[in-house]
Coordinates of C-alpha atoms and ligand atoms in Angstrom, one line a residue:
M263 CA 107.1 228.7 283.9
I264 CA 108.3 231.3 282.0
T265 CA 109.5 229.3 279.1
Q266 CA 108.6 232.5 276.1
A267 CA 110.6 234.9 275.4
I268 CA 110.5 238.2 273.0
I269 CA 113.4 240.4 271.7
P270 CA 112.5 243.9 270.2
L271 CA 115.0 243.8 267.2
A272 CA 113.0 246.3 264.3
G273 CA 114.4 249.9 265.9
L274 CA 116.0 251.6 264.0
G275 CA 119.6 252.6 265.8
T276 CA 119.6 255.7 264.9
R277 CA 122.4 255.9 268.1
M278 CA 125.0 253.8 266.0
L279 CA 124.8 255.5 262.7
P280 CA 126.1 255.4 260.5
F281 CA 126.9 252.0 260.8
S282 CA 123.4 250.8 261.2
K283 CA 122.7 251.7 258.1
V284 CA 123.2 248.1 256.8
I285 CA 124.4 246.2 260.2
P286 CA 122.4 245.6 262.3
K287 CA 124.1 246.8 265.7
E288 CA 122.4 242.9 266.9
L289 CA 125.0 241.2 265.1
L290 CA 128.1 243.8 266.4
P291 CA 130.4 240.9 268.0
L292 CA 131.1 241.6 271.0
G293 CA 133.9 238.8 272.4
N294 CA 134.2 235.6 270.5
V295 CA 130.2 235.9 269.5
S296 CA 128.1 238.7 268.9
I297 CA 125.7 240.6 270.6
L298 CA 122.7 238.6 269.8
E299 CA 123.9 235.3 270.2
R300 CA 124.7 236.7 274.1
I301 CA 121.3 237.5 274.7
L302 CA 120.0 233.9 273.2
L303 CA 123.0 232.3 275.5
E304 CA 121.6 233.3 278.2
C305 CA 118.1 233.3 277.6
E306 CA 119.2 229.5 276.5
D307 CA 120.3 229.5 280.1
A308 CA 117.5 231.2 282.0
G309 CA 115.2 227.5 280.6
I310 CA 113.3 229.8 277.5
K311 CA 112.4 227.4 275.1
K312 CA 111.1 229.7 272.3
I313 CA 111.8 232.6 271.6
Y314 CA 110.2 235.4 269.3
L315 CA 112.4 237.8 267.3
I316 CA 111.2 241.2 266.0
I317 CA 112.4 242.2 263.0
S318 CA 111.6 244.6 259.7
K319 CA 112.1 244.3 256.3
K320 CA 115.7 246.8 257.0
K321 CA 116.6 243.8 259.0
E322 CA 116.1 240.6 257.5
I323 CA 119.8 240.0 257.6
I324 CA 119.7 238.9 260.9
K325 CA 117.3 235.8 259.8
K326 CA 120.0 235.9 257.4
Y327 CA 122.7 235.7 259.4
F328 CA 120.8 232.3 260.9
Q329 CA 120.3 230.4 257.9
D330 CA 122.5 227.7 256.3
D331 CA 124.9 228.2 254.2
L332 CA 125.8 225.0 253.3
F333 CA 129.2 226.3 250.7
L334 CA 130.7 227.8 253.8
E335 CA 130.0 224.8 256.1
S336 CA 131.9 222.4 253.1
K337 CA 134.8 225.0 253.1
V338 CA 135.2 224.5 256.8
K339 CA 134.2 221.1 257.2
N340 CA 137.8 220.2 258.5
Q341 CA 138.1 223.4 260.9
K342 CA 136.2 221.9 264.2
S343 CA 135.9 225.5 266.5
L344 CA 134.5 226.8 263.1
I345 CA 131.7 224.3 262.7
K346 CA 131.3 224.8 266.5
K347 CA 129.9 228.6 266.1
L348 CA 127.9 227.6 263.3
N349 CA 126.4 225.1 264.7
L350 CA 125.8 227.5 267.7
L351 CA 123.3 229.0 265.3
K352 CA 121.4 226.1 263.7
K353 CA 120.7 224.8 267.8
F354 CA 118.9 229.0 267.8
K355 CA 117.8 228.4 264.7
K356 CA 115.5 226.0 266.1
K357 CA 113.9 228.0 268.9
I358 CA 113.5 231.4 267.1
K359 CA 111.0 233.1 265.2
F360 CA 111.0 235.2 263.4
I361 CA 107.8 238.1 263.8
Y362 CA 107.9 241.9 261.2
Q363 CA 107.3 244.7 262.8
D364 CA 106.6 246.8 259.5
T365 CA 107.4 250.1 260.3
P366 CA 108.9 251.1 263.7
K367 CA 106.3 252.4 266.0
G368 CA 107.8 252.0 268.8
L369 CA 108.3 249.6 272.0
G370 CA 105.3 249.0 272.7
D371 CA 104.2 247.9 269.4
A372 CA 106.9 246.0 268.5
V373 CA 105.9 243.3 271.7
Y374 CA 102.1 244.1 271.0
K375 CA 102.9 242.0 267.4
C376 CA 103.5 238.8 269.4
R377 CA 99.8 238.8 271.1
K378 CA 98.8 235.7 269.7
L379 CA 101.8 233.8 270.1
I380 CA 102.1 233.8 274.3
N381 CA 100.3 230.9 275.5
S382 CA 101.8 231.3 279.2
Q383 CA 100.6 233.6 282.1
H384 CA 104.2 235.1 282.4
F385 CA 106.8 236.2 279.6
L386 CA 110.2 237.4 279.1
L387 CA 111.2 240.5 276.9
I388 CA 115.2 241.1 276.9
L389 CA 116.4 244.2 275.0
P390 CA 119.7 243.7 273.7
D391 CA 121.3 247.0 274.2
D392 CA 121.2 245.8 277.5
I393 CA 124.3 242.7 278.2
I394 CA 125.0 241.4 281.7
I395 CA 128.5 239.7 281.5
N396 CA 129.5 237.5 284.8
K397 CA 125.8 236.4 285.7
N398 CA 122.9 235.7 284.1
C399 CA 120.6 238.5 285.0
S400 CA 117.1 236.8 283.0
K401 CA 117.7 233.8 285.3
Q402 CA 117.5 236.2 288.3
L403 CA 114.6 237.8 287.3
I404 CA 113.1 234.3 287.2
D405 CA 113.9 233.2 290.3
I406 CA 112.6 236.6 291.8
Y407 CA 109.3 235.9 289.6
K408 CA 109.1 231.8 291.3
K409 CA 108.8 232.9 294.9
K410 CA 106.1 236.3 293.7
I411 CA 104.4 234.9 290.4
S412 CA 104.0 238.7 290.0
S413 CA 105.8 241.0 286.7
V414 CA 109.9 241.4 287.4
I415 CA 112.0 244.4 285.9
A416 CA 115.8 244.6 286.2
V417 CA 116.8 247.1 287.9
K418 CA 120.1 249.4 288.7
N419 CA 120.8 252.0 290.8
V420 CA 122.7 254.9 289.3
K421 CA 124.7 258.2 290.3
K422 CA 122.3 260.8 290.4
N423 CA 123.5 262.8 287.4
M424 CA 122.6 259.5 285.4
V425 CA 118.9 259.5 286.2
S426 CA 117.5 261.5 283.2
R427 CA 119.3 259.0 280.5
Y428 CA 117.1 256.1 282.1
G429 CA 113.4 254.9 283.0
I430 CA 113.1 255.1 287.0
A431 CA 110.9 253.2 288.8
G432 CA 109.5 254.4 292.2
Y433 CA 109.3 252.3 295.0
V434 CA 107.5 251.7 298.9
K435 CA 109.8 248.7 299.7
K436 CA 113.0 247.4 299.6
K437 CA 113.4 243.9 300.6
S438 CA 117.3 242.5 300.5
N439 CA 117.9 243.0 296.2
V440 CA 113.7 243.0 295.6
L441 CA 112.2 246.5 294.7
N442 CA 108.5 246.6 295.4
I443 CA 107.7 249.3 292.5
N444 CA 105.2 251.5 292.8
Y445 CA 105.5 253.6 289.8
L446 CA 107.6 253.9 286.6
V447 CA 108.9 257.3 284.9
E448 CA 111.2 258.1 281.3
K449 CA 113.7 259.6 281.9
P450 CA 113.2 262.0 284.3
S451 CA 115.1 265.0 285.9
L452 CA 117.4 264.8 289.2
K453 CA 114.6 266.7 290.8
L454 CA 110.9 264.5 289.2
A455 CA 112.7 261.0 290.0
P456 CA 111.2 259.2 292.3
S457 CA 114.3 256.9 293.5
T458 CA 117.9 256.1 291.5
F459 CA 116.8 252.9 290.0
A460 CA 117.2 252.1 287.0
I461 CA 115.0 250.3 284.4
I462 CA 117.3 247.9 282.1
G463 CA 116.1 245.7 279.4
R464 CA 114.7 242.3 281.3
Y465 CA 111.4 242.3 282.0
I466 CA 108.7 239.3 283.2
L467 CA 105.3 240.6 282.3
N468 CA 102.2 239.9 282.5
K469 CA 99.8 239.1 279.1
T470 CA 97.6 241.7 280.5
I471 CA 100.2 243.9 279.1
F472 CA 99.1 243.5 275.8
K473 CA 94.9 244.5 276.5
Y474 CA 96.9 248.2 277.5
L475 CA 98.9 248.3 274.6
A476 CA 96.2 248.2 272.6
S477 CA 94.6 250.7 274.2
S478 CA 98.0 253.0 274.5
K479 CA 98.8 255.8 273.1
K480 CA 101.8 257.2 270.7
G481 CA 104.0 259.5 272.9
K482 CA 106.4 262.3 272.7
L483 CA 108.1 261.1 269.6
G484 CA 105.2 259.4 267.5
E485 CA 106.4 255.8 269.4
I486 CA 104.3 253.3 271.4
Q487 CA 106.6 253.6 274.7
I488 CA 105.8 250.6 277.1
T489 CA 105.7 252.4 280.2
D490 CA 102.6 253.9 280.1
A491 CA 100.9 250.1 279.6
L492 CA 103.2 249.2 283.1
N493 CA 102.0 252.4 284.8
K494 CA 98.3 251.5 284.4
M495 CA 98.4 247.8 285.6
L496 CA 100.4 248.7 288.5
N497 CA 97.7 251.1 288.9
D498 CA 95.2 248.1 288.5
G499 CA 96.9 246.2 291.0
E500 CA 99.3 244.4 289.1
I501 CA 102.2 243.3 291.9
F502 CA 105.3 244.4 290.2
S503 CA 108.8 243.7 291.8
G504 CA 112.1 245.6 290.6
C505 CA 115.1 242.9 290.9
V506 CA 118.1 244.8 291.6
F507 CA 120.2 242.2 289.8
S508 CA 124.8 241.6 290.1
G509 CA 126.5 241.0 287.3
K510 CA 127.7 244.0 285.4
Y511 CA 125.9 246.1 283.1
L512 CA 127.2 247.0 279.8
D513 CA 125.6 249.2 277.4
C514 CA 125.6 247.8 273.7
G515 CA 123.4 251.0 272.7
T516 CA 125.4 253.5 271.4
L517 CA 129.6 254.1 269.8
N518 CA 130.6 254.6 273.1
G519 CA 128.9 252.1 275.1
Y520 CA 129.9 249.5 272.2
V521 CA 133.9 250.5 271.9
K522 CA 133.6 250.7 275.8
S523 CA 132.2 247.3 276.2
L524 CA 134.2 245.6 273.3
K525 CA 137.7 246.4 275.1
L526 CA 136.1 245.5 278.5
I527 CA 135.4 242.0 276.9
G528 CA 137.9 241.3 274.8
G529 CA 138.3 237.9 273.0
R530 CA 136.0 236.2 275.4
Ligands
UTP152 P1 115.1 252.2 271.4 O1 114.2 252.8 271.6 O2 116.3 251.9 271.6 O3 115.7 252.7 270.0 O4 114.6 250.7 270.8 P2 116.5 251.1 268.8 O5 115.9 251.4 267.3 O6 117.2 250.2 269.1 O7 118.0 252.8 268.6 P3 117.9 254.3 268.5 O8 117.3 255.2 270.0 O9 117.8 254.9 267.7 O10 119.4 254.6 268.3 C1 114.6 249.4 271.9 C2 114.2 247.8 271.9 O11 113.7 248.1 271.2 C3 113.0 247.4 269.6 C4 114.7 248.0 269.3 O12 115.3 247.0 268.2 C5 115.6 248.3 270.7 O13 115.5 246.7 270.9 N1 112.5 248.6 269.1 C6 111.8 249.7 269.1 C7 111.4 247.6 268.2 O14 111.8 246.8 268.0 N2 110.9 248.5 267.3 C8 110.7 249.6 267.7 O15 109.5 250.4 267.0 C9 111.5 250.2 268.2

């Protein structure tokens, strides 16, 4: 059973500057809820019971977003639709635990902060920049996990001229929507890319990853990423399935992508 999810939010969000100086990109609205609430709704619908939100001191406003505000509640107590929205936050609050990453040392380091909290063999990792609408992507990964009892990574076939923007998954076999992954590479040139299947921010991972992250070295940007650890796990025999998910992918990590997503979603 996959019941625990890690959602790292402690990155600097430099691609969303200057807005991200004061507003975490995850709290920006996308339709009638914030980006983060969309992710939490996806978790809830996928049967997740405990959610670890990794934040930093600079992003404590995320914590505040989920705190009760009795004064405001009393002001809108007769407006049912607003009370419903505030109640949704209260509901999420019960499932959330905030974990701190004091310095942004990379996604791998952020995930490592949860090493003592994961108590089943596999857990869900969601990167909130990647929004998938119309279908629950986490649920699709969990369905594959139930059949394979392996690690699962969401992948999307991208155009050749886009491979250098993504992590890319090499594979040995593809059956229906499932790849048998044998190699992962970060932002390769087209020449070096093992396929055109891009890694999108949904993973089901074996908690053995913590052992690999413990010995991971800093990469090019001085950050600990997760790709090296995942490749080492692959080399040691861990099975990784790629889930070619259905649903529409929206990139909410850049201003351009966010504005496009906002236009597409409208008030939904
Ligand atoms: P990114 O590498 O995309 O970075 O992080 P970012 O900070 O979100 O945005 P840019 O690149 O500066 O514009 C991928 C995910 O990992 C989290 C981010 O919050 C994001 O959800 N992250 C990244 C951390 O939690 N801690 C880190 O040290 C780095």
